[in-house]
XYZ file of C-alpha atoms in Angstrom:
673
model
C 16.037 170.802 131.162
C 19.610 170.415 133.330
C 21.346 173.497 131.863
C 24.809 172.141 131.724
C 23.274 169.497 128.925
C 21.608 172.564 127.473
C 24.320 174.151 127.095
C 26.355 171.262 126.093
C 23.958 170.928 123.292
C 24.105 174.373 122.010
C 27.895 173.920 122.102
C 27.434 170.738 119.739
C 25.241 172.503 117.787
C 28.076 175.753 117.340
C 30.860 172.617 116.159
C 27.711 171.281 113.562
C 28.002 174.455 112.377
C 31.551 175.061 112.030
C 31.325 171.259 109.960
C 28.788 172.731 108.052
C 30.745 175.707 106.369
C 33.937 173.345 106.394
C 31.728 170.578 103.801
C 30.679 173.955 101.782
C 34.036 175.052 101.122
C 36.606 172.223 100.901
C 36.698 169.144 98.796
C 36.278 167.012 101.750
C 37.571 163.212 102.735
C 33.719 162.145 103.366
C 34.916 159.311 105.860
C 35.842 161.524 109.090
C 33.317 164.457 108.245
C 30.959 161.638 108.468
C 32.159 160.429 111.743
C 32.616 163.620 113.527
C 28.945 164.557 112.437
C 28.147 161.127 113.699
C 29.331 161.934 117.354
C 28.377 165.588 117.092
C 24.560 164.754 116.339
C 24.892 161.416 118.844
C 26.152 164.058 121.708
C 22.685 166.130 121.115
C 20.993 163.163 122.309
C 23.095 161.015 124.420
C 25.794 162.181 127.064
C 28.109 159.219 128.348
C 29.131 158.574 131.770
C 32.392 159.703 132.897
C 33.188 155.797 133.428
C 32.048 155.132 129.595
C 34.018 158.754 128.624
C 37.246 157.466 130.080
C 36.777 154.192 128.562
C 36.077 155.763 125.284
C 39.049 158.001 125.397
C 41.672 154.779 125.066
C 39.800 154.258 121.486
C 40.217 157.586 120.553
C 43.945 158.045 121.759
C 45.789 155.968 119.069
C 43.694 157.231 116.103
C 44.709 160.767 116.762
C 48.415 159.205 117.708
C 47.970 157.951 113.893
C 46.567 161.324 112.801
C 49.377 162.967 114.072
C 52.351 160.860 112.487
C 49.951 160.900 109.130
C 50.192 164.609 109.102
C 54.170 164.591 109.756
C 54.402 162.271 107.052
C 52.685 164.501 104.656
C 54.930 167.695 106.466
C 58.646 165.195 105.458
C 57.669 162.974 103.402
C 55.283 163.895 100.606
C 55.680 167.504 100.785
C 51.746 167.717 100.154
C 49.130 169.415 101.357
C 49.528 169.335 105.498
C 46.148 171.016 105.753
C 43.266 168.189 105.784
C 44.705 165.670 107.258
C 45.565 168.180 110.018
C 41.873 168.883 109.753
C 40.981 164.673 110.255
C 42.818 165.865 113.799
C 40.395 168.386 114.002
C 37.173 166.454 112.974
C 38.315 163.313 115.792
C 38.762 165.753 118.279
C 35.518 167.384 118.126
C 34.168 164.930 118.113
C 35.591 163.412 121.400
C 35.125 166.942 123.218
C 31.735 166.632 122.440
C 31.033 163.135 124.056
C 32.973 163.797 126.415
C 30.701 163.520 130.094
C 28.583 166.719 131.447
C 30.665 167.649 134.497
C 33.612 168.148 132.083
C 33.851 171.751 131.984
C 35.543 171.117 128.404
C 33.777 174.443 126.189
C 36.450 176.310 125.672
C 38.333 173.648 124.193
C 35.368 173.018 121.376
C 34.945 176.657 121.007
C 38.572 177.020 119.895
C 37.978 173.555 117.283
C 34.904 175.333 116.202
C 36.415 178.768 115.356
C 39.778 176.620 113.989
C 37.647 174.570 111.315
C 35.677 177.813 110.543
C 39.366 179.257 109.604
C 40.143 175.846 107.352
C 36.313 176.609 105.776
C 37.589 180.310 104.763
C 40.858 178.921 103.238
C 39.006 176.437 100.503
C 36.709 178.753 98.217
C 34.011 178.163 100.678
C 30.687 177.627 97.975
C 27.048 179.449 98.847
C 26.402 176.798 101.875
C 29.144 178.726 103.445
C 26.919 181.600 104.625
C 24.042 178.683 106.015
C 26.674 177.135 108.317
C 28.343 180.376 109.323
C 24.797 181.907 110.425
C 24.343 179.008 111.969
C 27.998 178.562 114.263
C 27.366 182.630 114.590
C 24.090 182.509 116.977
C 25.015 178.551 118.495
C 28.389 180.287 119.123
C 26.683 183.655 120.670
C 23.886 181.776 122.845
C 25.848 179.059 124.164
C 28.330 181.590 125.297
C 25.667 183.636 127.157
C 24.495 179.651 128.644
C 27.633 179.335 129.411
C 28.122 182.235 131.668
C 24.367 181.386 132.966
C 25.756 178.340 134.227
C 28.555 179.836 136.047
C 27.104 182.107 138.269
C 23.526 180.267 138.225
C 24.049 179.395 142.503
C 25.161 182.457 144.077
C 21.951 184.252 143.119
C 19.608 182.579 145.375
C 19.545 179.702 143.041
C 18.060 180.772 140.055
C 19.759 181.822 136.980
C 20.068 185.457 136.264
C 18.203 186.486 133.438
C 17.483 189.806 133.178
C 16.844 192.568 130.406
C 20.433 193.093 130.277
C 20.935 189.497 128.705
C 18.562 190.378 125.626
C 21.086 192.923 124.894
C 24.093 190.918 125.989
C 22.905 188.299 123.105
C 22.042 191.332 120.656
C 25.620 193.269 121.103
C 27.565 189.383 120.445
C 25.466 188.192 117.711
C 25.746 191.827 116.084
C 30.112 192.005 116.884
C 31.035 188.235 115.297
C 28.689 189.189 112.563
C 29.955 192.934 112.097
C 33.694 191.851 112.947
C 32.998 188.935 110.265
C 31.858 191.451 107.474
C 34.597 193.859 108.963
C 37.018 191.454 107.777
C 35.885 190.583 104.663
C 35.787 193.906 103.496
C 39.146 194.956 105.066
C 40.857 191.784 103.508
C 40.410 190.997 100.068
C 41.207 187.764 98.608
C 45.278 188.373 96.322
C 44.922 184.484 95.453
C 42.741 181.999 94.649
C 42.728 178.011 95.051
C 46.045 178.262 96.065
C 45.727 174.370 98.149
C 46.833 172.072 95.647
C 44.614 169.288 97.328
C 41.654 171.615 96.557
C 42.295 172.988 93.120
C 38.988 172.220 91.156
C 39.026 168.830 88.725
C 38.927 169.846 85.136
C 35.743 168.300 83.151
C 35.828 166.210 80.613
C 33.947 167.328 77.657
C 34.033 165.547 74.163
C 36.032 167.994 72.090
C 38.115 170.005 73.759
C 40.996 166.995 74.694
C 44.427 166.809 72.588
C 42.178 164.036 70.319
C 38.787 164.413 69.009
C 37.520 161.032 67.930
C 34.848 161.006 65.259
C 33.918 157.170 65.094
C 31.641 157.174 68.887
C 29.075 154.812 67.965
C 26.421 153.040 69.491
C 24.320 155.670 71.784
C 23.146 159.420 71.489
C 24.311 162.452 73.294
C 22.414 163.044 76.020
C 21.952 166.542 77.359
C 24.272 167.999 80.451
C 22.768 171.318 81.927
C 25.607 171.553 83.570
C 27.068 175.742 83.291
C 30.597 175.693 81.790
C 30.689 179.553 81.248
C 29.109 182.622 82.872
C 29.576 185.308 81.062
C 28.495 189.573 82.213
C 29.010 192.141 79.094
C 29.772 195.420 81.784
C 29.676 197.617 78.313
C 27.321 196.114 76.051
C 24.939 193.589 75.725
C 24.510 192.042 72.187
C 21.463 191.642 71.051
C 21.318 188.154 69.359
C 23.324 186.544 72.155
C 21.879 182.766 70.962
C 24.038 182.979 67.968
C 27.736 183.812 70.112
C 30.389 181.564 68.855
C 32.683 181.010 72.239
C 35.742 179.604 70.267
C 37.910 177.021 72.416
C 40.073 174.572 70.802
C 41.053 174.392 66.963
C 42.934 170.992 65.496
C 44.428 170.705 62.432
C 45.629 167.247 61.556
C 42.741 164.771 60.753
C 43.932 160.912 60.147
C 40.448 159.127 58.966
C 38.972 159.005 62.127
C 40.906 161.734 64.871
C 41.335 165.376 65.204
C 44.884 166.471 67.011
C 46.563 169.353 67.040
C 50.770 170.155 65.415
C 52.841 171.022 67.670
C 53.574 174.456 66.199
C 51.162 174.479 63.628
C 52.630 178.149 62.046
C 49.807 180.081 61.410
C 49.847 183.182 63.861
C 47.615 185.902 62.414
C 49.139 189.857 62.474
C 46.745 191.230 65.426
C 46.159 194.381 63.317
C 44.394 192.526 61.282
C 41.524 191.411 63.186
C 41.904 194.882 64.932
C 41.547 196.988 61.845
C 40.078 195.155 59.017
C 37.242 193.316 60.832
C 34.220 195.754 61.097
C 32.266 196.625 64.151
C 32.541 197.713 67.800
C 35.062 195.673 70.201
C 32.789 193.760 72.632
C 34.509 192.806 76.406
C 33.329 190.345 78.062
C 33.750 189.178 81.592
C 34.046 185.111 81.681
C 33.845 183.014 84.556
C 34.689 178.944 83.470
C 34.574 175.561 85.097
C 38.008 173.848 84.127
C 37.666 171.522 81.344
C 39.831 169.324 79.722
C 42.620 170.875 78.065
C 42.786 173.862 80.022
C 41.392 176.369 77.313
C 39.813 179.744 77.279
C 36.817 180.649 75.440
C 35.565 183.653 74.085
C 34.091 185.269 71.065
C 36.364 184.935 67.789
C 38.635 187.057 67.100
C 39.959 188.210 70.318
C 41.958 191.311 69.890
C 43.057 191.424 73.956
C 42.784 189.079 76.789
C 43.448 189.777 80.537
C 43.744 186.753 82.635
C 41.562 187.586 86.443
C 43.333 186.429 89.557
C 44.544 183.284 89.555
C 44.664 182.669 85.627
C 47.640 183.390 83.490
C 46.692 183.021 79.983
C 49.269 181.834 77.309
C 48.224 182.288 73.575
C 50.075 179.687 70.978
C 50.369 180.435 67.410
C 46.978 178.788 65.983
C 45.120 181.495 68.325
C 43.994 179.057 70.948
C 44.005 180.427 74.628
C 45.214 177.995 77.724
C 46.176 179.305 81.026
C 47.780 177.988 83.877
C 47.215 178.181 87.502
C 45.132 176.020 89.910
C 42.325 178.193 90.000
C 39.047 178.093 88.183
C 39.642 180.661 85.301
C 38.032 184.115 85.174
C 39.604 186.474 82.404
C 38.296 189.351 80.315
C 38.478 189.287 76.617
C 37.466 191.739 73.539
C 36.410 190.663 70.987
C 34.990 192.004 67.464
C 32.087 189.738 66.988
C 30.798 190.943 63.693
C 32.232 188.910 60.280
C 33.589 190.472 56.936
C 30.941 191.108 54.349
C 31.167 188.577 51.595
C 32.386 191.539 49.331
C 35.365 192.316 51.471
C 36.298 188.049 52.050
C 35.728 187.405 47.865
C 38.471 190.259 47.348
C 41.198 189.194 50.102
C 43.888 189.225 48.553
C 47.598 189.009 50.355
C 51.070 186.642 50.417
C 50.642 185.570 53.694
C 49.365 182.260 54.141
C 49.509 179.385 56.957
C 51.468 176.161 56.011
C 49.680 174.229 53.564
C 51.717 171.363 55.625
C 49.074 171.889 58.403
C 46.074 173.194 57.244
C 46.420 171.232 53.882
C 46.602 168.372 55.514
C 44.510 165.377 53.890
C 44.367 161.486 55.493
C 43.399 158.438 52.562
C 39.715 159.347 51.279
C 37.520 157.644 48.788
C 38.084 158.940 45.274
C 34.262 159.830 45.803
C 35.075 162.499 47.952
C 37.097 164.157 45.615
C 34.510 163.952 43.172
C 31.921 165.541 45.306
C 34.759 168.544 46.176
C 35.220 169.251 42.567
C 31.523 169.066 41.748
C 30.841 171.629 44.083
C 34.000 174.223 44.137
C 34.641 173.924 40.806
C 32.211 176.444 38.861
C 32.933 179.626 41.753
C 36.043 182.060 40.894
C 37.093 182.782 44.498
C 37.170 180.762 47.959
C 33.860 182.980 49.916
C 31.406 181.100 46.863
C 33.531 177.981 46.956
C 32.859 177.929 50.839
C 29.996 179.651 50.608
C 27.919 177.523 48.770
C 29.562 174.238 50.391
C 27.833 175.255 53.598
C 24.589 175.564 51.925
C 24.766 172.597 50.668
C 24.916 170.412 53.958
C 22.504 173.250 55.503
C 19.917 171.838 52.894
C 21.160 168.230 51.855
C 22.219 166.867 55.659
C 20.041 166.620 58.943
C 21.157 166.926 62.441
C 21.104 164.296 64.662
C 21.900 163.325 68.547
C 22.133 159.335 67.796
C 25.201 158.250 66.745
C 25.675 155.419 64.218
C 24.950 152.148 65.595
C 28.289 150.370 64.063
C 32.033 151.036 63.923
C 31.572 150.698 59.878
C 28.853 153.785 59.746
C 30.613 155.714 62.105
C 33.397 156.706 59.183
C 33.254 160.085 57.079
C 32.131 158.330 53.790
C 29.336 156.940 55.498
C 27.887 160.007 56.639
C 28.222 162.063 53.489
C 26.917 159.764 51.221
C 24.827 157.152 52.976
C 23.251 158.363 56.279
C 23.734 162.232 56.304
C 22.623 162.877 59.356
C 25.285 163.357 61.742
C 26.399 165.614 65.640
C 28.168 168.789 64.214
C 31.992 167.071 64.270
C 30.492 165.290 61.128
C 29.543 168.240 59.732
C 32.755 170.534 60.483
C 35.239 167.549 59.683
C 33.371 166.721 56.336
C 33.823 170.908 55.296
C 37.291 170.829 56.233
C 37.938 167.901 54.080
C 35.751 168.973 51.002
C 37.658 172.794 51.373
C 40.937 171.492 52.067
C 40.610 168.981 49.047
C 39.723 172.439 46.900
C 42.827 173.943 48.046
C 41.585 175.990 50.612
C 43.456 176.356 53.863
C 40.714 175.531 57.183
C 40.366 173.564 60.529
C 38.077 172.483 62.753
C 37.036 174.591 65.738
C 35.417 172.958 69.293
C 33.273 175.371 71.316
C 30.430 176.505 72.765
C 27.374 178.219 71.141
C 24.729 180.242 72.331
C 23.309 180.165 76.265
C 20.768 181.247 78.163
C 20.212 184.189 80.120
C 20.055 184.625 83.712
C 17.716 187.586 84.300
C 18.676 187.373 87.956
C 21.973 187.009 87.733
C 22.193 189.484 84.755
C 24.869 187.323 82.489
C 24.776 184.917 79.551
C 25.011 181.108 81.429
C 26.605 178.450 78.412
C 26.295 174.563 79.694
C 27.590 171.649 78.218
C 24.437 171.581 75.835
C 25.977 174.160 74.006
C 29.501 172.423 73.299
C 29.200 172.770 69.132
C 31.998 172.112 66.864
C 31.912 174.850 63.544
C 34.926 175.493 60.813
C 37.533 178.260 60.152
C 38.639 179.001 57.133
C 41.469 181.438 55.987
C 41.525 184.989 54.016
C 44.167 186.950 53.069
C 44.240 190.028 54.994
C 41.708 188.655 57.334
C 42.763 185.573 58.848
C 40.679 182.783 60.105
C 36.969 183.108 59.422
C 33.979 181.268 61.331
C 31.719 179.101 59.467
C 28.980 176.606 60.025
C 27.933 173.707 58.141
C 25.608 172.102 60.658
C 21.844 172.818 59.636
C 19.671 174.638 61.625
C 17.526 173.510 63.889
C 16.089 172.264 67.626
C 19.456 171.307 69.011
C 21.243 171.415 65.875
C 23.790 174.089 67.660
C 24.370 173.651 71.324
C 24.342 170.094 71.102
C 21.133 169.519 72.926
C 18.372 172.121 73.575
C 17.320 172.446 77.503
C 15.107 175.392 79.013
C 16.054 175.831 82.816
C 13.301 176.480 84.263
C 13.473 179.930 87.071
C 14.575 178.233 90.018
C 17.619 176.475 88.626
C 18.479 180.230 87.368
C 18.029 181.733 90.706
C 20.577 178.797 92.190
C 22.913 179.908 89.526
C 22.704 183.572 89.805
C 23.498 182.834 93.757
C 26.096 181.084 93.200
C 27.538 183.464 90.363
C 27.333 186.216 92.596
C 28.603 184.273 95.559
C 31.794 183.158 93.067
C 32.222 187.210 91.839
C 31.811 189.015 95.030
C 33.075 186.804 97.341
C 35.411 184.397 96.321
C 36.902 186.628 93.406
C 36.880 189.803 95.794
C 40.437 192.392 95.409
C 42.102 195.201 95.394
C 40.021 196.459 92.379
C 36.616 195.639 94.419
C 37.308 196.888 97.341
C 38.327 200.498 95.909
C 35.055 200.129 93.841
C 32.877 199.634 97.299
C 34.721 202.164 99.487
C 34.086 204.817 96.725
C 30.599 203.829 96.381
C 30.112 204.438 100.471
C 32.074 207.764 100.080
C 29.620 208.610 97.061
C 26.921 207.998 98.829
C 27.401 209.757 102.350
C 28.551 212.516 100.133
C 25.344 212.744 98.167
C 27.116 212.954 94.814
C 26.980 211.045 91.586
C 29.732 207.527 91.154
C 32.374 208.511 89.032
C 32.812 207.065 85.906
C 34.544 203.582 85.404
C 38.056 204.188 84.760
C 38.307 207.221 86.705
C 41.180 207.498 88.819
C 41.152 207.592 92.993
C 39.698 210.912 94.966
C 38.374 213.345 93.226
C 40.263 216.377 92.760
C 40.083 218.832 95.583
C 39.333 216.198 97.562
C 40.247 213.908 100.316
C 41.369 210.656 98.861
C 40.255 207.895 100.688
C 42.734 204.770 100.891
C 41.246 201.170 101.016
C 43.165 201.322 104.079
C 40.545 203.234 105.392
C 39.420 200.165 107.182
C 41.695 199.792 109.292
C 40.262 202.357 111.360
C 36.910 199.869 111.288
C 38.976 197.176 112.525
C 40.831 198.859 115.445
C 37.620 200.931 116.154
C 35.295 197.934 116.614
C 36.952 196.213 119.816
C 36.949 198.769 121.630
C 33.672 199.697 120.847
C 32.132 196.240 121.537
C 33.976 195.857 124.793
C 32.215 198.754 125.799
C 28.934 198.015 125.027
C 29.584 194.423 126.682
C 30.457 196.325 129.495
C 27.104 198.278 129.753
C 25.124 195.250 128.994
C 26.817 192.548 131.141
C 25.859 190.574 134.224
C 26.407 191.985 137.062
C 29.780 191.333 138.541
C 29.676 189.015 141.458
C 31.514 190.224 144.700
C 34.923 188.326 145.763
C 33.609 186.138 148.398
C 30.882 184.786 145.460
C 33.836 184.285 143.220
C 35.405 181.993 145.643
C 32.131 179.956 146.551
C 31.871 179.529 143.089
C 35.267 178.159 142.529
C 34.606 175.672 145.266
C 31.398 174.658 143.578
C 33.186 174.164 140.245
C 35.595 172.234 142.119
C 33.747 169.771 143.968
C 31.660 169.378 140.457
C 34.512 168.377 138.693
C 35.066 165.721 141.662
C 31.955 164.169 140.226
C 29.408 166.004 143.421
C 25.813 165.786 140.941
C 24.174 169.227 140.579
C 20.511 167.590 139.137
C 19.185 170.819 140.571
C 20.165 174.575 141.439
C 21.400 174.085 145.455
C 21.530 176.956 148.350
C 25.100 176.711 149.834
C 23.621 175.354 153.005
C 22.247 172.396 150.874
C 25.494 172.364 149.025
C 27.677 172.450 152.193
C 25.445 169.289 153.109
C 25.584 167.340 149.693
C 29.612 167.706 150.831
C 29.313 166.452 154.160
C 26.832 163.595 153.677
C 28.557 162.723 150.644
C 31.862 161.734 152.096
C 34.023 163.908 150.043
C 37.403 165.092 151.327
C 38.220 168.731 152.437
C 34.502 169.253 154.610
C 35.913 171.131 156.928
C 37.664 173.476 154.420
C 34.336 174.082 152.333
C 32.241 174.471 155.737
C 34.853 177.573 156.356
C 34.445 179.175 152.877
C 30.369 178.308 153.312
C 30.267 180.360 156.933
C 32.397 183.502 155.484
C 30.108 183.632 151.853
C 26.884 183.701 154.112
C 27.824 186.360 156.175
C 29.320 188.424 153.316
C 26.633 187.689 150.722
C 23.623 187.482 152.889
C 24.346 188.910 156.198
C 25.759 192.281 154.708
C 29.084 191.913 156.776
C 32.183 193.445 155.428
C 34.681 190.236 155.871
C 37.798 191.757 157.347
C 41.322 190.548 155.554
C 42.172 188.153 158.045
C 38.985 186.426 157.219
C 39.239 186.958 153.323
C 42.666 185.375 153.614
C 41.278 182.212 155.869
C 38.331 182.040 152.882
C 41.182 181.688 150.147
C 42.999 179.811 151.849
C 40.084 177.246 152.886
C 39.453 177.670 149.561
C 43.014 176.022 148.092
C 43.078 173.443 150.866
C 39.978 172.004 149.697
C 41.017 171.913 146.086
C 44.170 170.132 147.489
C 42.517 167.398 149.511
C 40.250 166.455 146.344
C 43.151 166.434 143.636
C 44.345 163.957 146.495
C 41.718 161.598 146.223
């Protein structure tokens, strides 16, 4: 294979690696990416002639001008994200450069364009495939750089490329330096924000039950399984025993019009925080949550929350109902502290207090059939306290009804009345709605709550994965002195709690664990993580145990190891790399050899074919027989080169000046031609 052709293909592979890194991280426009990828793949198998390349440039140029105008329009008129329009131009230029003729020495432009695309990829929260693309980019870039050096020097060493043992050391050093530099810069410069580019902010997922309104009247189909992960929860301090029974509360709804739930603008139901902190039993459970944005921008955690802190790019906003939403363009990540153990029945039976929520909001009732009121009286009247009334209603639904994912067949059957007295089966929102209505008819404040229940433990990632299959609806009931207490009227059974049951296989867990670790240790890597890592390395080098969680920076009596310690490595690494490259690089060409190599390059750009390596005399004969201009000057350079390179003569200053002047004149003659 021609050395120039091999070099071009390696550079094209490098560009494909950079394209893969960009696709893995950005919300890309498929059309320019597909066209650029097709052009790069085509360059692996086809290289146009000089004439064809010139004709193709007449097509590329108007397109490039259009993309420049579009980018300026985004900046000056729309005021939107300019990165993606500029990337479209970058992709076009990269495909154009890859499809130039082989004699065009444009590899440096391809290197620059590919590197710019890798930089663009890092700005858009790159996915796991970024690693694959980056490794491909590093390997192909290192190999093509070495081959480029061989291509420059292949004609000045007796017609043979230099393939000495130093070449292998050079390749190893170049690859190691690029990889180590990338890793070092990753640890030296933490990400301080996430999702900065509005054009690639993760879009919210539409899940039934989390919008501003929740309709009860869907009919004519069934609830289908969806294993998409919505929440990934870690328990850094203590792992709960029964994780499948944890309720991940999201949004509450207080107004029901007979067919759909909605939220009042400002429901006056704020609970004194000390109620949950001091009166609910059990320890506080800490949760580290990495969530997928859902419609309504709700934050999910175990009820009741006693503390919540937003992570990078997540700013929690509480409302009077106890719900939390957030603002920020990034996927939400946050820490939550909750007390999941419910107060005992004895405590709730004796609950008393003067503070009660708004009767207008939490005792609101739509027009209901008479028999629903009669049912509520028959269930709750025999009991003397609110807890027993709530418990008997919950048990009645568990005993007399069934869960089903099949929706009612016709609109007339998708009503609360038909569910309670005819069908007696439904999904979780029918049960929660029916229980709230029965309790409100009995004068007990209640509301519907939507969220998730349970999850599946991922052993590979050590976290709880909560999917759309665990979406659920339940009831919160007001008890004075304790606040809102959850109850679940949906009958237990397969698929009842958590929507539709589905168990994922080990490969799914492995891939999702990789995704979670990537998001945590790469995308969300911040100053706190940097300091933890530095402290761990320091303790490992000293042979000491790591400090306890929450410990300060430096140990008493020791030297504080500031995170900016990484800057020393950033400054030292280039010096070490240059030293290694100098020791392992190819033998430097003499002054006469460099002049001769430049002469060869000038004639190659002018179109002189070089199918096989030519010696100096053969090269001079090719120049003279082909009729290229500057032949006398080329002869002067070749003759002086032969004397210095092979005869071992030391050229005088006048001869060296004559050789340099002959090169200049040959270049001028070629340019005039």
